[in-house]
Coordinates of C-alpha atoms and ligand atoms in Angstrom, one line a residue:
M203 CA 9.3 -17.2 60.3
R204 CA 7.8 -13.8 61.7
I205 CA 9.7 -14.2 64.7
A206 CA 13.2 -15.1 63.8
T207 CA 13.3 -12.8 60.7
T208 CA 12.0 -10.0 63.6
L209 CA 15.4 -11.0 66.0
I210 CA 17.5 -11.1 62.7
S211 CA 16.1 -7.4 62.2
I212 CA 16.9 -6.3 65.5
T213 CA 20.5 -7.6 65.6
L214 CA 21.1 -5.8 62.3
V215 CA 19.9 -2.9 63.9
L216 CA 22.2 -3.3 66.8
S217 CA 25.3 -3.9 64.9
V218 CA 24.6 -1.1 62.6
T219 CA 24.5 1.3 64.8
L220 CA 27.6 0.0 66.2
S221 CA 29.4 0.1 63.0
A222 CA 27.8 3.5 62.2
G223 CA 31.0 4.5 64.9
A224 CA 32.9 4.1 62.3
S225 CA 31.0 6.4 59.7
C226 CA 31.0 9.0 62.4
Q227 CA 35.0 9.3 62.7
Q228 CA 34.9 10.9 58.9
P229 CA 34.3 14.2 58.3
R230 CA 30.8 14.1 57.7
P231 CA 28.6 16.2 58.5
I232 CA 26.2 14.1 60.7
C233 CA 26.5 11.4 62.7
P234 CA 23.8 8.7 62.4
K235 CA 23.5 8.8 66.2
I236 CA 22.5 12.5 66.3
G237 CA 19.8 11.6 63.5
T238 CA 18.8 13.0 59.9
V239 CA 20.1 16.0 58.9
Q240 CA 17.5 17.6 56.4
G241 CA 17.7 15.3 53.5
Q242 CA 20.4 13.2 54.2
A243 CA 20.7 9.3 55.2
T244 CA 21.8 8.0 58.0
V245 CA 23.3 4.4 58.6
A246 CA 20.4 3.9 60.9
E247 CA 17.9 4.9 58.4
A248 CA 19.2 2.4 56.3
S249 CA 19.1 -0.1 58.7
R250 CA 15.3 0.8 59.4
F251 CA 14.9 0.6 55.8
L252 CA 16.1 -2.6 55.1
A253 CA 14.5 -4.1 58.3
A254 CA 10.9 -2.8 57.1
V255 CA 11.8 -4.3 53.5
N256 CA 12.9 -7.9 54.9
K257 CA 9.6 -7.9 56.6
D258 CA 6.6 -6.8 54.0
L259 CA 8.4 -8.7 51.1
L260 CA 8.2 -11.8 53.3
A261 CA 4.7 -11.2 54.2
L262 CA 3.7 -10.4 50.6
W263 CA 6.5 -13.1 49.1
I264 CA 4.3 -15.5 51.4
K265 CA 1.3 -14.1 49.8
Q266 CA 2.0 -14.4 46.4
E267 CA 3.4 -18.2 46.8
R268 CA 0.0 -19.0 48.0
M269 CA -1.5 -18.0 45.0
R270 CA 0.6 -19.5 42.8
W271 CA 0.7 -22.6 43.9
V272 CA -3.2 -22.7 44.1
Q273 CA -3.0 -21.7 40.3
A274 CA -0.4 -23.7 39.1
T275 CA -2.1 -26.5 40.8
N276 CA -5.3 -25.9 39.1
L277 CA -5.6 -23.4 36.2
T278 CA -8.4 -21.7 35.5
H279 CA -9.9 -18.1 34.7
D280 CA -9.8 -16.9 38.0
T281 CA -6.7 -18.5 39.5
E282 CA -4.9 -17.0 36.7
I283 CA -6.5 -13.3 37.3
L284 CA -5.4 -13.9 41.0
V285 CA -1.9 -14.6 40.0
A286 CA -1.9 -11.5 38.0
K287 CA -3.1 -9.2 40.9
V288 CA -1.0 -10.6 43.5
D289 CA 2.1 -10.3 40.7
E290 CA 1.1 -6.8 40.0
E291 CA 1.4 -5.8 44.1
V292 CA 4.5 -7.3 44.1
M293 CA 6.3 -5.8 41.6
E294 CA 4.9 -2.3 42.6
F295 CA 6.0 -3.0 45.9
I296 CA 10.0 -3.9 45.2
G297 CA 9.6 -1.0 42.5
R298 CA 8.8 1.1 44.6
K299 CA 11.7 0.1 47.3
A300 CA 13.8 -0.2 44.7
M301 CA 13.7 4.1 44.2
E302 CA 13.5 4.4 47.6
A303 CA 17.1 2.1 48.3
N304 CA 18.4 5.3 46.1
R305 CA 18.7 7.3 49.0
F306 CA 21.6 5.6 50.6
D307 CA 23.8 5.3 47.5
K308 CA 26.0 7.7 49.4
V309 CA 26.0 6.3 52.7
K310 CA 28.9 4.4 53.9
L311 CA 27.5 1.3 54.8
P312 CA 28.5 -2.3 56.2
A313 CA 29.0 -4.8 53.2
A314 CA 25.9 -7.1 54.4
M315 CA 24.0 -3.6 54.0
R316 CA 25.2 -2.5 51.1
R317 CA 24.5 -5.7 49.7
Q318 CA 21.1 -6.0 50.1
L319 CA 19.8 -2.8 49.3
R320 CA 21.4 -3.6 45.9
L321 CA 19.4 -7.0 46.6
I322 CA 16.3 -5.1 46.1
K323 CA 16.3 -4.7 42.3
L324 CA 17.5 -7.6 41.2
A325 CA 14.5 -9.1 44.0
Q326 CA 12.7 -10.2 40.6
T327 CA 13.5 -11.5 37.7
L328 CA 10.0 -9.3 35.7
P329 CA 10.1 -5.6 37.3
A330 CA 7.4 -3.6 36.2
P331 CA 6.7 -0.2 34.3
A332 CA 6.1 2.5 37.2
D333 CA 2.8 2.8 35.3
A334 CA -0.1 1.4 36.8
K335 CA -1.6 0.7 34.0
E336 CA 1.0 -1.2 32.2
R337 CA 2.1 -2.7 35.3
A338 CA -1.2 -4.7 35.1
E339 CA -1.0 -5.3 31.5
L340 CA 2.8 -7.2 32.0
A341 CA 1.1 -9.2 35.0
T342 CA -2.1 -10.4 32.9
K343 CA 0.4 -11.1 29.9
T344 CA 3.1 -13.3 31.8
A345 CA -0.4 -15.1 33.4
K346 CA -1.8 -15.6 30.1
M347 CA 1.9 -16.9 28.7
K348 CA 2.1 -19.8 32.0
S349 CA -1.2 -20.3 31.3
I350 CA -1.3 -21.6 28.0
Y351 CA 1.4 -23.5 28.7
G352 CA 0.0 -25.4 31.1
K353 CA -2.7 -25.8 29.6
G354 CA -1.5 -27.4 26.2
T355 CA -2.5 -30.8 24.3
Y356 CA -2.3 -32.1 21.1
C357 CA -4.5 -34.6 19.6
W358 CA -3.6 -36.9 16.6
K359 CA -4.9 -35.8 13.4
T360 CA -5.3 -39.5 12.8
P361 CA -7.1 -41.4 15.8
R362 CA -4.9 -44.6 16.8
P363 CA -7.7 -46.9 17.7
G364 CA -7.4 -48.3 21.1
K365 CA -4.9 -45.0 22.1
K366 CA -5.6 -42.0 23.5
K367 CA -6.7 -39.1 21.2
C368 CA -5.2 -36.3 22.5
L369 CA -2.1 -36.2 24.6
S370 CA -1.0 -34.2 27.3
L371 CA 3.3 -33.0 27.3
G372 CA 3.7 -36.3 29.7
D373 CA 2.0 -38.3 27.4
M374 CA 4.1 -36.7 24.4
Y375 CA 7.4 -37.5 26.2
K376 CA 6.5 -41.0 26.3
V377 CA 6.4 -41.4 23.0
L378 CA 9.2 -39.4 22.0
A379 CA 10.8 -41.9 24.4
K380 CA 9.7 -45.0 22.9
S381 CA 8.6 -44.3 19.3
R382 CA 11.7 -44.9 17.1
N383 CA 8.9 -44.2 13.9
P384 CA 10.5 -40.9 12.4
D385 CA 6.6 -40.0 11.3
E386 CA 4.6 -40.9 14.9
L387 CA 7.9 -38.2 16.5
L388 CA 7.4 -35.4 13.9
E389 CA 4.3 -35.4 14.6
V390 CA 4.0 -35.3 17.8
W391 CA 7.0 -32.7 18.0
T392 CA 4.9 -30.1 15.2
G393 CA 2.0 -31.1 17.4
W394 CA 3.3 -29.8 20.4
R395 CA 4.7 -26.6 19.4
K396 CA 0.9 -25.6 17.6
I397 CA 0.3 -24.5 21.0
S398 CA 2.8 -21.8 21.3
V399 CA 1.6 -20.1 18.3
P400 CA -0.7 -17.8 20.5
M401 CA 2.1 -16.7 22.4
R402 CA 4.0 -14.7 19.8
K403 CA 2.1 -12.0 20.1
V404 CA 2.0 -11.8 24.0
F405 CA 5.0 -12.2 24.2
K406 CA 6.5 -9.9 22.1
R407 CA 4.6 -7.1 24.7
Y408 CA 6.2 -8.7 27.9
V409 CA 9.2 -7.6 26.6
E410 CA 8.4 -4.4 25.6
L411 CA 6.9 -4.0 28.8
G412 CA 9.5 -6.3 30.6
N413 CA 12.2 -4.1 29.4
K414 CA 11.0 -0.9 30.6
G415 CA 10.6 -2.5 34.0
A416 CA 14.1 -3.0 34.0
Q417 CA 14.9 0.3 32.2
S418 CA 13.6 1.8 34.9
L419 CA 16.1 0.4 37.8
G420 CA 18.4 1.5 35.9
F421 CA 19.1 -1.8 33.4
K422 CA 20.0 -1.8 29.8
D423 CA 17.2 -4.1 29.5
L424 CA 15.3 -7.4 30.9
G425 CA 18.2 -9.2 29.8
G426 CA 21.2 -7.0 31.9
L427 CA 18.5 -7.1 34.8
W428 CA 19.1 -11.1 34.4
K429 CA 23.1 -10.8 33.7
S430 CA 24.0 -8.9 37.2
Y431 CA 22.7 -11.6 39.5
Y432 CA 26.2 -12.9 39.5
D433 CA 28.5 -10.2 41.4
M434 CA 30.0 -9.4 37.9
T435 CA 29.3 -7.0 35.4
P436 CA 26.8 -8.0 32.7
A437 CA 29.6 -8.1 29.6
A438 CA 32.0 -10.1 31.8
F439 CA 28.8 -12.5 33.0
E440 CA 28.4 -13.2 29.0
K441 CA 32.0 -13.2 28.6
E442 CA 32.0 -15.9 31.7
M443 CA 29.2 -18.3 30.1
D444 CA 31.0 -18.5 26.7
R445 CA 34.5 -19.4 28.5
L446 CA 32.7 -22.4 30.5
W447 CA 31.0 -23.1 27.0
L448 CA 34.2 -23.5 24.9
Q449 CA 36.2 -25.5 28.1
V450 CA 33.3 -28.6 27.1
M451 CA 33.0 -28.1 23.5
P452 CA 35.5 -30.6 22.4
L453 CA 33.3 -33.2 24.9
Y454 CA 30.1 -31.8 23.3
K455 CA 31.3 -32.4 19.3
D456 CA 32.4 -36.1 20.3
L457 CA 29.5 -37.0 21.8
H458 CA 27.2 -35.0 19.2
C459 CA 29.3 -37.0 16.0
H460 CA 29.0 -40.6 17.7
V461 CA 25.3 -39.6 18.5
R462 CA 24.3 -39.4 14.8
A463 CA 26.6 -41.9 13.0
K464 CA 24.4 -44.2 15.5
L465 CA 21.3 -42.2 14.4
V466 CA 22.0 -42.3 10.9
A467 CA 22.5 -46.3 11.3
K468 CA 19.1 -46.0 12.6
Y469 CA 17.2 -43.9 10.7
G470 CA 19.4 -44.0 7.1
K471 CA 20.6 -41.1 5.4
A472 CA 18.1 -39.8 4.2
K473 CA 16.4 -39.2 7.5
V474 CA 19.6 -38.3 8.9
P475 CA 22.8 -36.0 7.5
E476 CA 25.6 -37.6 7.7
K477 CA 27.7 -34.6 8.1
G478 CA 24.5 -32.5 8.7
P479 CA 22.8 -31.6 11.7
L480 CA 20.8 -33.9 13.9
P481 CA 17.3 -33.6 13.1
A482 CA 15.8 -32.4 16.3
H483 CA 12.0 -34.9 16.2
L484 CA 14.8 -38.0 17.1
L485 CA 16.8 -37.4 19.8
G486 CA 14.1 -38.7 22.0
N487 CA 13.2 -35.1 23.8
M488 CA 10.8 -32.4 23.4
W489 CA 13.3 -29.9 23.0
G490 CA 16.6 -32.3 22.2
Q491 CA 17.9 -31.0 25.5
E492 CA 18.8 -34.3 27.2
W493 CA 19.4 -37.5 24.9
T494 CA 18.9 -40.0 27.5
N495 CA 16.5 -42.2 26.0
L496 CA 18.4 -42.8 22.8
F497 CA 20.7 -44.9 25.7
D498 CA 19.9 -47.8 23.5
L499 CA 21.1 -46.8 20.1
V500 CA 24.8 -45.5 21.4
K501 CA 25.3 -47.6 24.3
P502 CA 28.9 -48.6 24.3
Q503 CA 28.9 -52.0 25.6
L504 CA 26.4 -54.6 25.1
G505 CA 25.3 -55.4 29.0
G506 CA 26.0 -54.6 31.7
G507 CA 24.6 -51.5 33.7
I508 CA 21.9 -51.1 35.6
D509 CA 18.4 -50.2 33.7
L510 CA 17.0 -47.4 36.6
D511 CA 13.0 -47.7 34.8
R512 CA 13.4 -51.4 35.0
V513 CA 14.1 -51.6 38.3
L514 CA 11.9 -49.0 39.6
K515 CA 8.5 -50.5 38.1
A516 CA 9.9 -54.0 38.8
K517 CA 9.8 -52.9 42.3
K518 CA 6.2 -51.8 42.3
T519 CA 7.8 -47.9 43.1
D520 CA 4.9 -46.0 43.2
P521 CA 5.8 -41.8 42.7
L522 CA 5.7 -41.1 47.1
G523 CA 8.1 -44.0 47.1
M524 CA 10.6 -42.3 44.7
V525 CA 10.5 -39.0 47.1
R526 CA 11.0 -40.8 49.6
Y527 CA 14.1 -42.9 48.4
A528 CA 15.5 -39.2 47.7
E529 CA 14.4 -38.1 51.1
A530 CA 16.5 -40.8 52.4
F531 CA 19.6 -39.7 50.6
F532 CA 19.2 -36.3 52.2
V533 CA 18.7 -37.9 55.4
S534 CA 21.7 -40.2 55.1
L535 CA 23.8 -36.9 55.1
G536 CA 22.4 -35.8 58.5
L537 CA 19.9 -33.6 57.3
D538 CA 16.5 -33.2 58.5
K539 CA 13.6 -35.5 57.2
L540 CA 11.2 -33.6 55.6
P541 CA 8.3 -32.0 57.7
K542 CA 5.0 -33.7 57.6
T543 CA 3.0 -31.0 55.7
F544 CA 5.5 -31.9 52.4
W545 CA 3.8 -35.4 52.3
K546 CA 0.3 -33.8 52.3
R547 CA 0.5 -30.8 51.1
S548 CA 2.8 -31.6 47.7
M549 CA 1.5 -32.6 44.3
F550 CA 2.9 -35.8 43.7
T551 CA 1.2 -36.8 40.5
K552 CA -1.3 -35.4 37.5
P553 CA -4.9 -34.7 38.8
R554 CA -7.5 -36.2 36.2
D555 CA -9.9 -33.5 37.2
R556 CA -8.2 -30.2 36.3
D557 CA -5.5 -28.5 34.0
V558 CA -2.2 -28.2 36.2
V559 CA 1.3 -26.7 35.3
C560 CA 3.2 -30.3 35.4
H561 CA 6.9 -28.7 34.8
A562 CA 8.6 -29.6 38.0
S563 CA 8.8 -27.4 40.9
A564 CA 9.8 -26.9 44.4
W565 CA 8.6 -24.8 46.9
D566 CA 8.8 -22.9 50.3
I567 CA 5.4 -21.3 50.8
D568 CA 6.0 -19.8 54.1
Y569 CA 10.1 -19.3 53.9
K570 CA 10.1 -21.6 56.8
D571 CA 8.8 -24.8 56.7
D572 CA 5.9 -25.1 54.3
L573 CA 8.1 -27.1 51.5
R574 CA 6.6 -29.2 48.7
I575 CA 7.5 -30.2 45.1
K576 CA 4.6 -30.1 42.3
M577 CA 5.7 -32.8 40.0
C578 CA 3.7 -35.2 37.8
I579 CA 5.3 -37.9 38.4
A580 CA 6.2 -41.0 36.1
I581 CA 8.3 -43.7 37.4
N582 CA 11.3 -43.7 34.9
T583 CA 14.9 -42.9 36.0
K584 CA 14.4 -39.2 34.4
D585 CA 11.9 -38.5 36.9
F586 CA 14.0 -40.2 40.1
V587 CA 16.6 -37.6 39.0
T588 CA 14.0 -34.7 39.0
I589 CA 13.0 -35.6 42.6
H590 CA 16.3 -35.1 44.3
H591 CA 16.5 -32.0 42.2
E592 CA 13.2 -30.6 43.4
L593 CA 13.7 -31.7 47.0
G594 CA 17.6 -29.8 46.6
H595 CA 15.9 -26.7 46.0
N596 CA 14.1 -27.6 49.0
Y597 CA 16.8 -28.4 51.4
Y598 CA 18.6 -25.4 50.4
Q599 CA 15.5 -23.3 50.9
R600 CA 14.9 -25.1 54.8
A601 CA 19.0 -24.4 54.8
Y602 CA 18.6 -20.2 54.8
N603 CA 14.9 -19.8 56.4
N604 CA 16.8 -18.0 59.2
L605 CA 18.1 -14.8 57.1
P606 CA 17.0 -11.7 56.3
T607 CA 14.4 -12.5 53.2
L608 CA 16.9 -10.6 50.7
F609 CA 19.6 -13.0 51.6
Q610 CA 17.0 -16.2 51.1
N611 CA 18.0 -17.8 47.9
S612 CA 21.5 -19.7 46.9
A613 CA 24.5 -18.1 46.2
N614 CA 23.7 -17.8 42.8
D615 CA 20.6 -19.0 41.1
G616 CA 23.1 -21.9 39.6
F617 CA 24.1 -23.5 43.4
H618 CA 20.0 -23.9 43.4
E619 CA 19.8 -25.5 40.1
A620 CA 23.0 -27.8 40.8
L621 CA 22.0 -28.8 44.7
G622 CA 20.1 -32.2 43.9
D623 CA 21.8 -32.9 40.8
V624 CA 24.3 -33.4 42.9
I625 CA 23.0 -35.7 45.0
A626 CA 21.4 -37.8 42.3
L627 CA 25.8 -37.9 40.8
S628 CA 26.0 -40.2 43.7
V629 CA 23.2 -42.7 42.8
T630 CA 25.2 -45.1 41.9
G631 CA 25.6 -49.1 41.4
P632 CA 26.5 -49.7 45.2
Y633 CA 24.3 -47.1 46.0
L634 CA 21.5 -48.8 44.6
K635 CA 22.3 -51.5 46.1
K636 CA 22.8 -50.4 50.0
V637 CA 19.4 -49.0 49.8
G638 CA 17.9 -52.4 48.7
L639 CA 17.0 -51.3 45.0
I640 CA 18.9 -53.5 43.1
G641 CA 20.5 -57.5 44.6
R642 CA 23.9 -57.3 42.9
V643 CA 26.2 -54.5 41.6
P644 CA 27.0 -55.6 37.9
P645 CA 30.2 -55.7 36.7
L646 CA 31.6 -51.8 35.8
N647 CA 31.3 -50.3 31.9
L648 CA 31.1 -47.3 30.2
N649 CA 27.3 -47.4 29.8
P650 CA 26.7 -45.7 33.1
M651 CA 28.8 -42.8 32.1
M652 CA 27.3 -42.7 28.6
R653 CA 24.0 -42.3 30.1
K654 CA 24.9 -39.4 32.3
A655 CA 26.7 -38.0 29.4
L656 CA 23.3 -38.3 27.5
E657 CA 22.0 -36.1 30.3
K658 CA 24.8 -33.8 31.2
I659 CA 26.8 -33.3 27.9
A660 CA 24.1 -33.3 25.4
F661 CA 22.7 -30.5 27.8
L662 CA 25.1 -27.4 27.7
P663 CA 24.4 -25.9 24.6
F664 CA 21.0 -25.8 25.3
G665 CA 21.8 -24.2 28.6
L666 CA 23.2 -22.0 26.7
L667 CA 21.3 -20.8 23.7
M668 CA 18.0 -20.6 25.6
D669 CA 19.4 -17.1 27.2
K670 CA 21.4 -15.7 24.6
W671 CA 18.1 -15.8 22.3
R672 CA 16.5 -14.1 25.3
W673 CA 19.3 -11.6 25.7
G674 CA 19.4 -11.0 21.4
V675 CA 15.6 -10.2 21.9
F676 CA 15.5 -8.4 25.0
S677 CA 18.2 -6.2 23.9
G678 CA 16.1 -5.7 20.4
R679 CA 19.2 -7.5 18.5
I680 CA 16.8 -10.0 17.5
K681 CA 13.4 -7.9 16.7
P682 CA 9.8 -9.7 16.4
G683 CA 10.1 -10.7 12.9
E684 CA 13.1 -13.2 13.3
Y685 CA 12.4 -15.2 16.7
N686 CA 11.9 -18.4 15.4
K687 CA 15.1 -17.6 12.5
A688 CA 17.5 -16.5 15.5
W689 CA 16.4 -19.6 17.6
W690 CA 16.8 -22.0 15.2
S691 CA 20.0 -20.2 14.2
L692 CA 21.2 -20.7 17.9
R693 CA 20.5 -24.1 17.9
L694 CA 22.1 -25.2 15.2
K695 CA 25.2 -23.2 15.8
Y696 CA 25.5 -24.5 19.5
Q697 CA 23.9 -27.8 19.6
G698 CA 24.3 -28.9 16.1
I699 CA 20.3 -29.4 15.6
A700 CA 17.8 -28.4 13.2
P701 CA 14.4 -28.8 12.5
A702 CA 13.1 -31.5 10.0
T703 CA 10.3 -29.2 8.3
P704 CA 10.5 -25.6 7.9
R705 CA 10.0 -23.6 11.1
G706 CA 8.9 -20.3 9.9
E707 CA 7.7 -16.9 11.3
D708 CA 4.4 -18.1 11.3
H709 CA 5.6 -20.6 14.4
F710 CA 6.8 -19.4 17.8
D711 CA 9.0 -22.3 18.7
P712 CA 11.0 -20.8 22.0
G713 CA 7.3 -20.6 23.4
A714 CA 6.9 -24.2 23.4
K715 CA 9.8 -24.4 25.9
Y716 CA 8.3 -24.0 29.6
H717 CA 10.8 -21.7 30.7
I718 CA 10.2 -18.8 27.9
P719 CA 6.5 -18.1 29.0
A720 CA 7.1 -18.5 32.2
N721 CA 9.3 -16.1 32.5
V722 CA 12.4 -18.2 34.0
P723 CA 15.9 -17.1 33.6
Y724 CA 18.1 -19.9 32.4
A725 CA 21.8 -19.6 32.6
R726 CA 21.2 -21.1 35.9
Y727 CA 21.0 -24.6 33.9
F728 CA 23.6 -24.3 32.5
L729 CA 26.1 -23.2 35.5
A730 CA 24.4 -26.3 37.6
A731 CA 26.0 -28.7 34.9
I732 CA 29.2 -27.5 35.8
L733 CA 28.7 -26.4 39.4
Q734 CA 27.8 -29.8 40.1
F735 CA 30.5 -31.4 39.2
Q736 CA 32.3 -29.4 41.2
F737 CA 30.7 -29.7 44.1
H738 CA 30.4 -33.3 43.3
R739 CA 34.2 -33.1 43.1
A740 CA 35.1 -31.6 46.3
L741 CA 32.5 -33.5 48.7
C742 CA 34.0 -36.7 47.3
K743 CA 37.3 -35.5 48.4
I744 CA 35.9 -34.7 52.1
A745 CA 34.2 -38.1 51.9
G746 CA 37.1 -39.7 51.2
H747 CA 36.8 -41.1 48.2
K748 CA 39.5 -43.0 46.3
G749 CA 39.3 -43.6 42.5
P750 CA 37.1 -42.2 39.9
L751 CA 35.0 -39.6 40.1
S752 CA 32.1 -41.4 38.6
T753 CA 32.0 -44.3 41.2
C754 CA 31.9 -41.9 44.1
S755 CA 28.8 -41.9 46.0
I756 CA 28.4 -39.4 49.0
Y757 CA 25.7 -41.7 50.5
D758 CA 25.3 -42.0 54.3
N759 CA 28.6 -39.7 54.6
K760 CA 27.9 -36.9 57.6
E761 CA 30.7 -34.5 56.7
A762 CA 30.0 -34.5 53.3
G763 CA 26.5 -33.3 54.5
R764 CA 27.9 -31.2 56.8
R765 CA 29.7 -28.8 54.5
L766 CA 27.2 -29.0 51.4
N767 CA 25.1 -27.5 54.4
A768 CA 27.7 -25.4 55.6
M769 CA 27.6 -23.6 52.1
M770 CA 23.4 -23.6 51.4
K771 CA 23.4 -21.8 55.4
M772 CA 25.0 -19.0 53.3
G773 CA 21.7 -18.6 50.9
L774 CA 22.2 -15.4 49.2
S775 CA 24.2 -13.6 51.9
K776 CA 27.8 -13.4 50.4
P777 CA 29.2 -13.2 46.8
W778 CA 29.0 -16.7 45.4
P779 CA 33.0 -16.8 45.2
E780 CA 32.9 -16.9 48.6
A781 CA 30.2 -20.0 48.8
L782 CA 32.1 -21.4 46.3
K783 CA 35.2 -21.6 48.5
A784 CA 32.8 -22.7 51.9
L785 CA 32.8 -25.7 49.8
T786 CA 35.4 -26.5 47.7
G787 CA 38.3 -24.4 47.8
E788 CA 38.0 -22.7 44.6
T789 CA 36.8 -19.2 43.6
K790 CA 36.3 -19.8 39.8
M791 CA 33.3 -21.6 38.1
D792 CA 35.6 -24.4 36.3
A793 CA 34.6 -27.0 33.9
S794 CA 38.1 -29.5 34.9
A795 CA 35.8 -31.5 37.2
I796 CA 32.9 -32.1 34.1
L797 CA 36.1 -33.3 32.2
D798 CA 37.9 -35.3 34.8
Y799 CA 34.7 -37.3 35.5
F800 CA 33.8 -37.8 31.2
K801 CA 37.5 -38.8 30.6
P802 CA 37.4 -42.1 30.2
L803 CA 34.1 -42.0 28.0
H804 CA 35.8 -39.0 26.2
E805 CA 38.7 -41.5 25.3
W806 CA 36.6 -43.7 23.7
L807 CA 34.6 -41.7 22.0
K808 CA 37.8 -39.8 19.9
K809 CA 38.6 -43.6 18.8
Q810 CA 34.9 -44.5 18.1
N811 CA 34.9 -41.0 15.9
K812 CA 38.6 -42.2 14.2
G813 CA 37.3 -41.2 10.1
R814 CA 33.8 -39.9 10.7
A815 CA 34.0 -36.5 9.6
C816 CA 32.6 -34.7 13.0
G817 CA 30.9 -31.6 13.3
W818 CA 27.8 -29.5 11.0
Ligands
X8Z287 O1 13.1 -26.5 35.3 C1 14.1 -27.7 35.3 C2 13.8 -28.3 36.6 C3 12.9 -27.4 37.7 S1 13.6 -25.8 38.6 C4 12.9 -29.7 36.6 N1 15.3 -27.7 34.6 C5 15.5 -27.7 33.6 C6 14.3 -27.9 31.9 O2 13.6 -29.0 32.9 O3 14.5 -27.4 31.7 C7 15.9 -29.3 35.0 C8 16.9 -29.5 34.1 C9 16.9 -28.2 33.2
ZN288 ZN1 15.6 -26.6 39.6

């Protein structure tokens, strides 16, 4: 790792020195070759500065990743403090370097250098205030929120004979997935939300301090920083999100309408209002962010389709086996196997003896080849997809590992989130047969597409509103006294979902979703949901696929793999439209691919909804 980075840095200095000649031709008082006139910055200095930042940042990030790994896989008082300490150190470093970078503002620089200087400011999702005490407080607050979330459990009001008394979030997933008893569902749904009540105060302070940090870097607030990741102004980015949402909204509304009709049929009008929002606890998922567990209630055809849950269980697939299927897919595209250390160091299952953060994540501890995933794998379709998602992160991380540290990321964060999902879109019937998971491909009907829609289309408004809420909070438009009210009004507006019981300001429901206490921006998942279909369409074309997009699998296609890897290798070195162009030939994010993919289902939904009053 270190050697490669040093080489890059030297190359950079050389190429910069060469191109610096160009700036010497302009009527400038100094030439970089001659050196610095007092107070005036030069290209060569900028180059040295960037080389040092890339080197020091790498060392710091590696240290931070190690600490974070240890904490996430063992939540204790001590690991919480250790992570807060290292976070503080990283925040201090980046904050200081971002300030120092300002001195090159007026120097004419090659685009790659200018970009890196800008990326220093964007290198963290949570910048700290310059004051050391406030910085330490912010680091402590975020570590605290993460650990409250990670340790969260719920114990049944009345213990059930023969069943666990206290449930982890994973146990609660199972209840929400399988139970059709509305009282039980409501108890679990409400029970989980008790964990976030103590977060409210901590969160409020985190907002104040995070904003202060973002403002010290010249952003309006923390939301302003998050919206600046996309090679356009924050205002333009907000518009971009809304534009994409408007493209897909009609499809979402038709899916919502059909699902509601089926929920009414199942639970009755007293529980599910015929013309109103969907009750949040009846959607088979803790946040109503995807509805795949409602498949049996809403499926278009009776027979056919593949029940991957059942297949995986029948084949006695274990967690490692699930990961091996995903790795084999990437290998079939011509990419390397995962390193041996991946298998040794990853956390695949929930340990019995300690608290861990079960929320799935992918890591590249040394920014080179120490790739790992951390998951509490359950043997089901959802986790099968999530494993592909996580390995997508790992393969992306490995593809750009030779770039300067500041470029070691995806073109925009939606690209990172889309990568593994694209692979999961290729998990089709014929693919499952090829890898021996099923013996016979069932005749094609609309069922698999419905299953995907419950995952992808249902997700869209949730993906959109998570950060709409936070942008509002960071800007001060949403006041601490109305956190929950604003949350539920966005849930109603975009998702058409409502809680079954009042959720006043004595609750803090946004905190019951991982990314809020963990300070992970969420617009990325919305973008990924759109982008992955654009990638899929392009890759299928490269693979020479004919016929509907939903039947395409790029499994075993080396050319598709080569093109995908070429895009991943660009990392964050170029504005994202260039990376998108490299793979798809397109320069805009666009929902036409996702709409194309689901067109047959949308037609079917429209027919089903005839005579129903849709909307809420
Ligand atoms: O957080 C994730 C991944 C890790 S980056 C498991 N996802 C979002 C979520 O769970 O809310 C993937 C889909 C959306
Ligand atoms: Zn992810």
